[in-house]
Coordinates of C-alpha atoms in Angstrom, one line a residue:
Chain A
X1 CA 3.3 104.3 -45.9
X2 CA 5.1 101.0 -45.3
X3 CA 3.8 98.7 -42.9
X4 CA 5.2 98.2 -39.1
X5 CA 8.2 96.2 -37.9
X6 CA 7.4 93.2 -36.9
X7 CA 9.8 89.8 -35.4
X8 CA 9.6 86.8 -37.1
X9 CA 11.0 83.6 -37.0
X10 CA 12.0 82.4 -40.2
X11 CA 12.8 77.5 -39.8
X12 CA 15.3 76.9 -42.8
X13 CA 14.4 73.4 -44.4
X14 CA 16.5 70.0 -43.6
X15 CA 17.7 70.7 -47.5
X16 CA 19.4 74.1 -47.1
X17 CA 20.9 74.0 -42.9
X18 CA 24.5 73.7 -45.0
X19 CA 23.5 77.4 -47.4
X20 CA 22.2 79.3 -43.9
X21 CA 24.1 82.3 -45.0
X22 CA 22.7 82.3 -48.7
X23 CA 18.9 81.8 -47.2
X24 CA 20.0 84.7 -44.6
X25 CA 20.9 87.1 -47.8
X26 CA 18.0 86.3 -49.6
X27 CA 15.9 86.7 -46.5
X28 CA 17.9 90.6 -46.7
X29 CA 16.7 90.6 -50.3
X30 CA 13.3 90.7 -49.3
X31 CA 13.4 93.3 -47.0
X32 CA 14.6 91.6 -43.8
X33 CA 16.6 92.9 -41.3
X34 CA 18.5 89.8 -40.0
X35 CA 19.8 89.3 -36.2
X36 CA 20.7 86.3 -35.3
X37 CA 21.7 83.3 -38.2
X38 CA 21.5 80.0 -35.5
X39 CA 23.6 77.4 -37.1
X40 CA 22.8 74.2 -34.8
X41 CA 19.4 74.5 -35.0
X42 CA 18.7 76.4 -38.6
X43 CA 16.4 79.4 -37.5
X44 CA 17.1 82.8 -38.3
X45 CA 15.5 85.4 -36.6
X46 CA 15.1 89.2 -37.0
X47 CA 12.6 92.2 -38.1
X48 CA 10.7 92.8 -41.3
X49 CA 7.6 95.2 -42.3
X50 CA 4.5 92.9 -41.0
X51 CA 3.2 92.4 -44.5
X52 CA 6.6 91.0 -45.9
X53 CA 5.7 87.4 -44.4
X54 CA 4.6 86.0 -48.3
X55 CA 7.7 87.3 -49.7
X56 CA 10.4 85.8 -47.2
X57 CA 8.2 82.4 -47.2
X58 CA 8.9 82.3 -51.1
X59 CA 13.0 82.5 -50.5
X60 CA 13.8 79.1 -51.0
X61 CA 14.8 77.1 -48.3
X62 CA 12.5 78.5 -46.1
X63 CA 9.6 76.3 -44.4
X64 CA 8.0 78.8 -42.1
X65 CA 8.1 82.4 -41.4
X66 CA 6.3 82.9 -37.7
X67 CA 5.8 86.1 -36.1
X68 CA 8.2 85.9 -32.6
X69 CA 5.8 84.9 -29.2
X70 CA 6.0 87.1 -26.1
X71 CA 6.9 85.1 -22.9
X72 CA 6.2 87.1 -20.0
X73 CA 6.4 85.2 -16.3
X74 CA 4.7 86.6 -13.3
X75 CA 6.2 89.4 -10.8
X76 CA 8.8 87.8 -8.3
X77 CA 6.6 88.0 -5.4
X78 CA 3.6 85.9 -6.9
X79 CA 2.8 82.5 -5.3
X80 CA 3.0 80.9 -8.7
X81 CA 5.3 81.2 -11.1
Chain B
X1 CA 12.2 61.4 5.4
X2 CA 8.1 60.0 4.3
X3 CA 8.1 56.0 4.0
X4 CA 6.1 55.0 1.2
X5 CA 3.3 53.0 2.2
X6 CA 3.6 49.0 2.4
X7 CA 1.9 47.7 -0.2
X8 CA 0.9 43.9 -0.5
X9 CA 1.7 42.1 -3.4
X10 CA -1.4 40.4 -5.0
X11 CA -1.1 36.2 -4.7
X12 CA -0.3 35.5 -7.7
X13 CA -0.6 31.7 -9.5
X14 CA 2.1 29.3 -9.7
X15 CA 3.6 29.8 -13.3
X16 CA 3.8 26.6 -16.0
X17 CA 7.3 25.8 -16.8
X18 CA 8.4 23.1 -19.6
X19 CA 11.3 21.9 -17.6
X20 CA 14.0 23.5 -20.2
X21 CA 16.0 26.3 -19.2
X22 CA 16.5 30.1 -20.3
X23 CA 20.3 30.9 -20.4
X24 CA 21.1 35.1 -20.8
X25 CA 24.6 35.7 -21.5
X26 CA 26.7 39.0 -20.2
X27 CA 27.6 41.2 -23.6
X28 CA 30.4 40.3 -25.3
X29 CA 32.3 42.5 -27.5
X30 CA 32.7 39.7 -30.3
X31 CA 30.5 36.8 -29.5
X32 CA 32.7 34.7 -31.3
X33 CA 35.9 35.2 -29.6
X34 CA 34.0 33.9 -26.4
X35 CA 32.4 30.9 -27.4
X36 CA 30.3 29.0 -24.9
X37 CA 31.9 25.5 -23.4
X38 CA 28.2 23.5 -23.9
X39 CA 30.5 20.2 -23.3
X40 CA 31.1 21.5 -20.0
X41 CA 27.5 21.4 -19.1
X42 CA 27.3 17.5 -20.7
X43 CA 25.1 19.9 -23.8
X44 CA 25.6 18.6 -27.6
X45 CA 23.1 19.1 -30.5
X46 CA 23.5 22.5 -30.6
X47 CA 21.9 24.8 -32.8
X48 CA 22.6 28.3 -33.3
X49 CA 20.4 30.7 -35.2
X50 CA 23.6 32.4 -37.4
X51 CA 23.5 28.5 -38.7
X52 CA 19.9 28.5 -40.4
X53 CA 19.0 30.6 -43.5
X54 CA 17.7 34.0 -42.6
X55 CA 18.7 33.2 -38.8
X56 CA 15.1 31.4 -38.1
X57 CA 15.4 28.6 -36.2
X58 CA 12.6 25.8 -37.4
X59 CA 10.5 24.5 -34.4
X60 CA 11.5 20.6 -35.1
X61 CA 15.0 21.9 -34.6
X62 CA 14.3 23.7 -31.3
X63 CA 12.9 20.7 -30.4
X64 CA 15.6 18.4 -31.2
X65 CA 18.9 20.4 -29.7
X66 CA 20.1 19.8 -26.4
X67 CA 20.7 23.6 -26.7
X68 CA 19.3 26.4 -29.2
X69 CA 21.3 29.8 -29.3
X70 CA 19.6 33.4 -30.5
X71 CA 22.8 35.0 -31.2
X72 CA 21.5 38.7 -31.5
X73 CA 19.5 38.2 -28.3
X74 CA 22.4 36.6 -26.4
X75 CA 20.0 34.0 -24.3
X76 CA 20.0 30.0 -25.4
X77 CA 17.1 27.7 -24.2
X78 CA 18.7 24.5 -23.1
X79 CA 17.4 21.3 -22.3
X80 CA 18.9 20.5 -19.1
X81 CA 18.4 20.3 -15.5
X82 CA 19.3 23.6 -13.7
X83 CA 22.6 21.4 -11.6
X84 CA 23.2 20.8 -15.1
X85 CA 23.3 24.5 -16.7
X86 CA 24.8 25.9 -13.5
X87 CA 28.2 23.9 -14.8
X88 CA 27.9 27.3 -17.9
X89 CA 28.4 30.0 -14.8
X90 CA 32.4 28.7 -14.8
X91 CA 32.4 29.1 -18.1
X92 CA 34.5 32.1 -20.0
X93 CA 31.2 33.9 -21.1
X94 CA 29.9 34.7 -17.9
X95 CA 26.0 33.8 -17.5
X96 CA 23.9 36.5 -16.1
X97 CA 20.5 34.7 -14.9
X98 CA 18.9 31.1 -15.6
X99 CA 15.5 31.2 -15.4
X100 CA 12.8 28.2 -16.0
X101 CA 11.4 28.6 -19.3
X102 CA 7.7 29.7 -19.2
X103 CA 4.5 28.1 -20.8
X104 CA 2.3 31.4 -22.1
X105 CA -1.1 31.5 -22.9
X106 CA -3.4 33.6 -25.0
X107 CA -5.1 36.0 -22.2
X108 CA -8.6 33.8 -21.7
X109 CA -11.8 36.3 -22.6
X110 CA -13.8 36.9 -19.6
X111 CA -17.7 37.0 -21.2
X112 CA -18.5 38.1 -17.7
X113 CA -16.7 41.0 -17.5
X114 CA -18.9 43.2 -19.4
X115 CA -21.6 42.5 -16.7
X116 CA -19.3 43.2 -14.2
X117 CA -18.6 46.3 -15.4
X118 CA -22.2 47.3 -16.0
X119 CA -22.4 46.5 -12.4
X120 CA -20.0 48.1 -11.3
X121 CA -20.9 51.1 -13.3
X122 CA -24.3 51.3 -11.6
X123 CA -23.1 50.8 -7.9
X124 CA -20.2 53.5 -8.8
X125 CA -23.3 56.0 -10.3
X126 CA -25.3 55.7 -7.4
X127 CA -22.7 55.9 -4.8
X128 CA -21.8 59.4 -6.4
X129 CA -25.3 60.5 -6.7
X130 CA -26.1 59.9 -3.3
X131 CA -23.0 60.7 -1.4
X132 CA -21.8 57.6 -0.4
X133 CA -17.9 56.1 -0.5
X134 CA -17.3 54.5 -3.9
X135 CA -16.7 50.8 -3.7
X136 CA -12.5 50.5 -4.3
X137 CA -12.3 54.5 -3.5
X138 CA -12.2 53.8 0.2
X139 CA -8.4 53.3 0.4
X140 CA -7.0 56.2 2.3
X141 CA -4.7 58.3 0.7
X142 CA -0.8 58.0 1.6
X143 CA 0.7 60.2 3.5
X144 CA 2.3 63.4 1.9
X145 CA 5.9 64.3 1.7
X146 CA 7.3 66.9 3.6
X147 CA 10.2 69.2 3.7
X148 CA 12.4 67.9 6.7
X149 CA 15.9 69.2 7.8
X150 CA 17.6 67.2 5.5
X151 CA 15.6 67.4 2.5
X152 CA 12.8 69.4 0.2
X153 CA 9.7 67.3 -0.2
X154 CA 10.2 67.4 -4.2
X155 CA 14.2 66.2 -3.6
X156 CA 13.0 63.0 -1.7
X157 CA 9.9 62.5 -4.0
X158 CA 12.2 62.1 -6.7
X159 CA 14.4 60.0 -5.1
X160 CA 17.6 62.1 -5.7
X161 CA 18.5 61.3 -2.4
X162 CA 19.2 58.1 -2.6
X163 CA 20.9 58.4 -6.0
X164 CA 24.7 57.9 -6.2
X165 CA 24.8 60.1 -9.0
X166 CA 25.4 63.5 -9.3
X167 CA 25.3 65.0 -12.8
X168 CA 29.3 65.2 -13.1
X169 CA 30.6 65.9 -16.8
X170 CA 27.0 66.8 -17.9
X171 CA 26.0 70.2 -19.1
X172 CA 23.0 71.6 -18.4
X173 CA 21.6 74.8 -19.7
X174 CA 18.9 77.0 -17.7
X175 CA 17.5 79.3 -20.0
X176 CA 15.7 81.9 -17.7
X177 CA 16.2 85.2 -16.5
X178 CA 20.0 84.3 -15.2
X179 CA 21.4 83.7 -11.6
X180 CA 23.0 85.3 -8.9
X181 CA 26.3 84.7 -9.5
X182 CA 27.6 85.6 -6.6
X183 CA 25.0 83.2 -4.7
X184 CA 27.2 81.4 -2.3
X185 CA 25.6 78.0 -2.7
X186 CA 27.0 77.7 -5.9
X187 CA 30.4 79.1 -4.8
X188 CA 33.4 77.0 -6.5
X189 CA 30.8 75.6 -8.9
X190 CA 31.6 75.7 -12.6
X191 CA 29.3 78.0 -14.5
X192 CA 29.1 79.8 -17.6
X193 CA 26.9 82.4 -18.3
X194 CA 25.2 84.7 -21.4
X195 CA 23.0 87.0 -22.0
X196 CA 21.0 86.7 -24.9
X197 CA 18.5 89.7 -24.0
X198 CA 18.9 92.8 -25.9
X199 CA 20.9 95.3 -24.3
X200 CA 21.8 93.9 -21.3
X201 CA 25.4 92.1 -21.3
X202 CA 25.4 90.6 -18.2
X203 CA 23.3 87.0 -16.9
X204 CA 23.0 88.5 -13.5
X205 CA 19.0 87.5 -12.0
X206 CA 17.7 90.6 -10.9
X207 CA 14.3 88.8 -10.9
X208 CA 14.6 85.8 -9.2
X209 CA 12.7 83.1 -11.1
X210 CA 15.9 81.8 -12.7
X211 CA 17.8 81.3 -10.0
X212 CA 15.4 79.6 -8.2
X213 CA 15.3 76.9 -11.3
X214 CA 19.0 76.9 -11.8
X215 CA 19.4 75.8 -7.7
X216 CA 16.8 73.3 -8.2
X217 CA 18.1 71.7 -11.5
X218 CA 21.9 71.9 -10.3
X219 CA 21.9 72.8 -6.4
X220 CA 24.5 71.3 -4.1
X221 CA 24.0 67.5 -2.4
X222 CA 24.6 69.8 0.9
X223 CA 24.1 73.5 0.9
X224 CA 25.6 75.4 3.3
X225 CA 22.9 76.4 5.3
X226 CA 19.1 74.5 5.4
X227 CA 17.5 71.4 3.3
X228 CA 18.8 69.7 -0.2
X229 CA 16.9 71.3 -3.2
X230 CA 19.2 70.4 -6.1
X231 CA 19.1 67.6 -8.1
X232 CA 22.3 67.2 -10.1
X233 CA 24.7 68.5 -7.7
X234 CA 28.1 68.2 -9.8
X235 CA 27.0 69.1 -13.0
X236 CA 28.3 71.7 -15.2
X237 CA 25.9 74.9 -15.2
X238 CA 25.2 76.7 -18.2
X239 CA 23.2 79.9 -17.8
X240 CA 21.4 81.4 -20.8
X241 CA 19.5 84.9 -20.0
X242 CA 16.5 84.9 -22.4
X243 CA 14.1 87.0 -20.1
X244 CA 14.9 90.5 -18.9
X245 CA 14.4 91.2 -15.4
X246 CA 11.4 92.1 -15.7
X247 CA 10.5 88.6 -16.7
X248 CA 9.9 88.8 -20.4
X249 CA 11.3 87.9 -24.0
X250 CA 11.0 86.5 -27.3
X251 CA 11.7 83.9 -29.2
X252 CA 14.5 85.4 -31.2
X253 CA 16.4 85.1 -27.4
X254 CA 15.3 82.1 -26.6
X255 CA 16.4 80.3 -29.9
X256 CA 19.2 82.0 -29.3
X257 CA 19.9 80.7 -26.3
X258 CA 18.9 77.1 -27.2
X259 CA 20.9 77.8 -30.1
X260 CA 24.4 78.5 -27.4
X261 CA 23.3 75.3 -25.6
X262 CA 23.3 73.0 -28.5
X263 CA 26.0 74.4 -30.0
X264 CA 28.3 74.0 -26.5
X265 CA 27.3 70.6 -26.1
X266 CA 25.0 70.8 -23.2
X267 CA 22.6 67.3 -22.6
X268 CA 19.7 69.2 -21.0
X269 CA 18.1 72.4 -21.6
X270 CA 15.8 73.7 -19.1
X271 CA 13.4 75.9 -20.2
X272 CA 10.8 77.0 -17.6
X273 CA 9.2 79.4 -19.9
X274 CA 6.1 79.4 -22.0
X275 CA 3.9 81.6 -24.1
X276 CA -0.4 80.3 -23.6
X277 CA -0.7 79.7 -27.5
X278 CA -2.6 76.2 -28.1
X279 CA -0.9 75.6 -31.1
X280 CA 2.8 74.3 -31.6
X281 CA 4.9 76.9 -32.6
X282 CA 7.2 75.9 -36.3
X283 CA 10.4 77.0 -34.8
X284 CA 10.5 75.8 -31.1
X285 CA 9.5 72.3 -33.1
X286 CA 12.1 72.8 -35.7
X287 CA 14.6 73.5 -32.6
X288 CA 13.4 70.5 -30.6
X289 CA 14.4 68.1 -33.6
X290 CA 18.0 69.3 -34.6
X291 CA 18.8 69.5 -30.8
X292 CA 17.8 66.4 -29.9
X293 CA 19.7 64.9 -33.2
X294 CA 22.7 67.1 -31.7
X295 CA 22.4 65.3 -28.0
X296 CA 20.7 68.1 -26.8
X297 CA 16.7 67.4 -24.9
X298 CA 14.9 70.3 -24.1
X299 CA 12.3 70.1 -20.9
X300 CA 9.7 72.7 -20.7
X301 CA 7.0 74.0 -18.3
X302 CA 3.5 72.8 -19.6
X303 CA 1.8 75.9 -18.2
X304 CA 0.1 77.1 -15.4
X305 CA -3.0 78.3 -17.3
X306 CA -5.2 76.0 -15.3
X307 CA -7.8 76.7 -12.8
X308 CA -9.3 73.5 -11.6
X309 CA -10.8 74.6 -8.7
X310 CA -13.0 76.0 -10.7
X311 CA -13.1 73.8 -13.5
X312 CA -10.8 75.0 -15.7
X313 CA -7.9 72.6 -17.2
X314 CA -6.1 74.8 -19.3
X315 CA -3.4 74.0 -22.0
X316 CA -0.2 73.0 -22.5
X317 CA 1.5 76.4 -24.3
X318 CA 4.6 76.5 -26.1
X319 CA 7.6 75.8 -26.6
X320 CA 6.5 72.6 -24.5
X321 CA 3.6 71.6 -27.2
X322 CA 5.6 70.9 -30.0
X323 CA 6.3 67.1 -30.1
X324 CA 10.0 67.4 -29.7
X325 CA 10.0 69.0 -26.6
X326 CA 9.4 67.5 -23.5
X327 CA 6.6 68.7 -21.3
X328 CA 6.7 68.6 -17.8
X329 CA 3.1 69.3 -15.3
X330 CA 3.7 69.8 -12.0
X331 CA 2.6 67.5 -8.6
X332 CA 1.9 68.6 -5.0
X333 CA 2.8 66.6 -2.1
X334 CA 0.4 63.9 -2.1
X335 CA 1.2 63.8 -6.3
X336 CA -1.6 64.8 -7.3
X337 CA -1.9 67.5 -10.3
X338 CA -1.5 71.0 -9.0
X339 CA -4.3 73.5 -9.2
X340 CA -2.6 75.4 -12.0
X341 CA -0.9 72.5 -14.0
X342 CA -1.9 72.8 -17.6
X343 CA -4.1 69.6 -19.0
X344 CA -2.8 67.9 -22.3
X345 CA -4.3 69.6 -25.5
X346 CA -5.5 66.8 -28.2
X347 CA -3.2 68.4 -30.7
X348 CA -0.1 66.1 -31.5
X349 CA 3.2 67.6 -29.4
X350 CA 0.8 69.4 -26.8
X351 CA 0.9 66.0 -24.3
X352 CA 2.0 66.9 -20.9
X353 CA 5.1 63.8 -21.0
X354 CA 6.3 63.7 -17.4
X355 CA 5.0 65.1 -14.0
X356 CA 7.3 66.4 -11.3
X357 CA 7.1 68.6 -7.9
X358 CA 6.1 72.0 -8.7
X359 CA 4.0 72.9 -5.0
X360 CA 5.7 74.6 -2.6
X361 CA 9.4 74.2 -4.0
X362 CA 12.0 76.0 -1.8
X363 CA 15.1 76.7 -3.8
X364 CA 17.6 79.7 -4.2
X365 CA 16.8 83.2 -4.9
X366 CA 19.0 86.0 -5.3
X367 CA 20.9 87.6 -2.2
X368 CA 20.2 88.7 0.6
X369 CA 17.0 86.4 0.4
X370 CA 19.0 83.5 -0.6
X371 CA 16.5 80.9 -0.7
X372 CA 12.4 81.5 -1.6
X373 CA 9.7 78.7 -1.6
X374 CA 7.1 79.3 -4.5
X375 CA 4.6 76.9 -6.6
X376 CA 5.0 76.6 -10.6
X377 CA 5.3 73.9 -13.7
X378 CA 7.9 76.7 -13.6
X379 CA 9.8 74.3 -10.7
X380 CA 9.1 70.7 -11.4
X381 CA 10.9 71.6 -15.0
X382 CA 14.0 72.0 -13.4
X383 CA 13.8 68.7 -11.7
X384 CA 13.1 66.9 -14.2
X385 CA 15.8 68.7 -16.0
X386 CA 18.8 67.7 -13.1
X387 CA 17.2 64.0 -13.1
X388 CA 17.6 63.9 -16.8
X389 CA 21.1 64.5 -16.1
X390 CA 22.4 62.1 -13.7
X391 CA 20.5 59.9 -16.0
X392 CA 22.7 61.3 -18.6
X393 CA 25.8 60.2 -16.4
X394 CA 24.5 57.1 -15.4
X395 CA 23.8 55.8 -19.0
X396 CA 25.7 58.1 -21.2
X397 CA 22.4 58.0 -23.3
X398 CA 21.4 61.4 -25.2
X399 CA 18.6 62.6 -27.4
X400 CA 15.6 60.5 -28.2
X401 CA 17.3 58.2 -26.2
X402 CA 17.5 60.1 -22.8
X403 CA 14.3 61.1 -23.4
X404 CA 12.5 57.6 -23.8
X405 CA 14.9 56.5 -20.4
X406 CA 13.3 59.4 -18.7
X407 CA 9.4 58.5 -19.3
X408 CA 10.3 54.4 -18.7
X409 CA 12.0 55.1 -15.4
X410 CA 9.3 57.5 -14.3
X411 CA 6.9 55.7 -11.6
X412 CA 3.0 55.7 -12.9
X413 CA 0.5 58.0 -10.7
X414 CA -3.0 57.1 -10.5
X415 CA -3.6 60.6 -11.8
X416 CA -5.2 60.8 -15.2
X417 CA -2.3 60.8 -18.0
X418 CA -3.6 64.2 -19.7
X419 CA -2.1 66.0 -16.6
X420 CA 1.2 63.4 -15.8
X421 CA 2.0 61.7 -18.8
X422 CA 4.2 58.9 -18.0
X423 CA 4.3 60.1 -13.9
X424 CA 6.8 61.4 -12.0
X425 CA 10.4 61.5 -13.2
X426 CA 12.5 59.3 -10.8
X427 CA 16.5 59.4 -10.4
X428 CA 18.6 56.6 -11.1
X429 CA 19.7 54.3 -8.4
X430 CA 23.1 52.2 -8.0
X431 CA 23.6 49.7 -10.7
X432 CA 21.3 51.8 -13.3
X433 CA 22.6 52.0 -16.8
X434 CA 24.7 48.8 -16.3
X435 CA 23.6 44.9 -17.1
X436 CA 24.1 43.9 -13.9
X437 CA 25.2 40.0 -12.8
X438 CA 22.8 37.8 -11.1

């Protein structure tokens, strides 16, 4: 059995913002699913099996692989928002 | 429109001058092609610091010149009566201010202080144990803003109304969950619009929440119909739908979305979203850096995770507590913290920065409602994002440097810094981002 899906957030170091593409196929490599390659800021962002996380923080150029936070804001109608 | 309260300057000691003169020059582009005409002001023995080794001036030389010049700083000290330096004003570098030079003084130590304090201390502990007004506490407090026909409470506080500035060639991004586009408010406005949420194409609102921030960052100097909300009124808007109608996302749309900002140029990116983690999250800090070294700052909500009612301060959440972002708590009408403003964690980056109005903040909301008035850090984001813009405009300053404009120009609360940083965010007024002549 493989272990679930989860989003991560994978920061590409100062060193490698020029090779985005290359760190993006590696990332593929190890078994993640890419969707979005951000060029200005150097983040690429996608899904890969939960326990994958040591693997894609070994593809070099990479300086952190975080799973993706949730933002969720209140219902219209509340007071604060 | 609420007048501030007159406040007495405290008497203040005659200063000690030495009877030589400061002299500030307007910039030139190349000093050298505009020298100054000393002869004109009777002024030899002049010695300039390009002239000495290393560009220090030696005191005996100061001493001796009739005039000594600091180059980089663009201000000479002169010896010479102030009839006598006025003769410089004519001259072809024009002078911006002479000013008497000032004696300073180390700041004397007061060995009596401590006792007053222990004093102090006492008098303040019993008065609080037993009820009665705190010495120095007694001041009443001034009078709170208020919406009026002309005005929101949170558009005066800021003094936006009084700004000749308007925003105009400055992009600024709302990342939220879109805008009525059809919202006649914004009719004839340019706006450009994306959806970064997965399987939705357009950046219609159909919650409400980032509408209302969009018309408070970039609504109209006068809407048709009711008060002035909006800050920068001619700026260019630039909507990014990272949350679904249903109010939620992730980070993959988000960065996205900061990501499209950057990328199109856009100054400010106002972010009015937040997830209550304590600690800062690698890529929103990652994102804050390379923006801001693209021209891009980010503002973001601290958080409403407080309850302070009942004692509970809460945190500032991300993307606002990573250092490169700017975190904005939010004020009520007297500008004091709101009940739900998050408190500064002690974590590096998770400082609220700036304060603004975020109680009771009427703004648009989707048709046929058209307008709403609701409480949030949520809302004082926004106006601190608009205000960053027509500072933007006014000084043409971006990144770091918009961001370090933003926090000096803000006017200091008496509210502890954990919840309001620097203080409220305050626009620019006529003359700002120029040297002006005296």
């Amino acid at each position: 059995m493989g272990s679930p899906l989860a989003r991560f957030s994978v920061t590409v170091d100062d060193g490698h913002l020029a090779e985005l593409e290359t760190v993006a196929s590696a990332l593929r490599e190890s078994g993640m699913e890419v969707e979005r390659v951000l060029g200005a800021l150097g983040v690429i962002t996608g899904q890969a099996p939960a326990d994958a996380r040591p693997s894609l923080l070994a593809v070099p150029g990479v300086t952190s692989v975080d799973e993706q936070l949730r933002v969720a804001l209140p219902p219209p109608d509340s007071a604060v928002q | 429109m609420i007048e501030p309260p007159a406040i007495r300057p405290p008497r203040l000691p005659a200063a000690q001058t030495t009877g030589r003169q400061v002299v500030v020059f307007a910039d030139a582009a190349d000093a050298a092609d505009e020298p100054v005409d000393w002869s004109a002001a009777g002024i030899s023995d002049v010695a300039d610091s390009r002239d000495f080794t290393s560009g220090r001036v030696p005191a005996q030389a100061m001493r001796d010149a009739g005039a000594t010049v600091f180059a980089r700083l663009g201000i000479a000290v002169v010896s010479a009566g102030p009839d006598q330096v006025a003769a410089l004003r004519g001259a072809r570098r024009p002078v911006l201010s002479v000013s008497p030079e000032l004696v300073h003084h180390v700041l004397p130590e007061d060995p009596s202080a401590y006792v007053r304090g222990y004093r102090d201390g006492v008098t303040d502990l019993a008065a609080r144990l037993v009820g009665a007004p705190v010495p120095g506490e007694e001041v009443p407090p001034p009078p709170a803003f208020e919406d009026t026909a002309a005005a929101t409470w949170g558009i005066q506080a800021v003094q936006a109304t009084t700004s000749p500035f308007t925003g105009r060639g400055v992009r600024v991004a709302v990342l939220d969950t879109g805008l009525d586009l059809q919202h006649p408010d914004l009719a004839g406005r340019t706006v450009t619009a994306e959806s970064f949420v997965t399987g939705v194409d357009s950046a219609q609102d159909g919650h409400g929440h980032g509408t209302h921030c969009t018309g408070t960052a970039c609504g109209p100097r006068v809407p048709p119909a009711g008060p002035r909300y909006g800050v920068a009124s001619e700026a260019e808007i630039w909507i990014g739908k990272v949350l679904s109608d249903a109010g939620s996302g992730d980070d993959g749309g988000i960065l996205a979305g900061i990501d499209w900002a950057v990328a199109n140029g856009c100054a400010v990116i106002s972010m009015s979203l937040g997830a209550d983690v304590a600690e800062a999250h690698p890529p929103y800090s990652a994102a804050g850096r390379r923006a801001l070294e693209q021209g891009s700052l980010i503002v973001a909500a601290a958080g409403n995770n407080a309850d302070r009612e009942n004692g509970g301060y809460g945190f500032v959440g991300a993307p606002a507590n990573s250092v490169e972002v700017l975190a904005v708590g939010a004020l009520d009408p007297r500008l004091t913290t709101a009940w739900f403003s998050a408190r500064s964690l002690a974590a590096p980056g998770g400082e609220v920065d700036v304060a603004a109005p975020g109680v009771d903040v009427l703004s648009t909301w989707p048709m046929p409602d058209r307008y709403n008035t609701i409480s949030g850090t949520s809302m004082a984001t926004p106006h601190v994002a608009g205000l960053a813009a027509l500072w933007a405009e006014a000084t043409g300053r971006r990144g770091y440097e918009l961001w370090a404009t933003l926090t000096q120009a803000s006017r200091r609360l008496t509210e502890p810094s954990v919840d309001v940083g620097s203080g409220l965010v305050l626009a620019p007024q006529e003359g700002a981002g120029s040297v002006r002549r005296a």
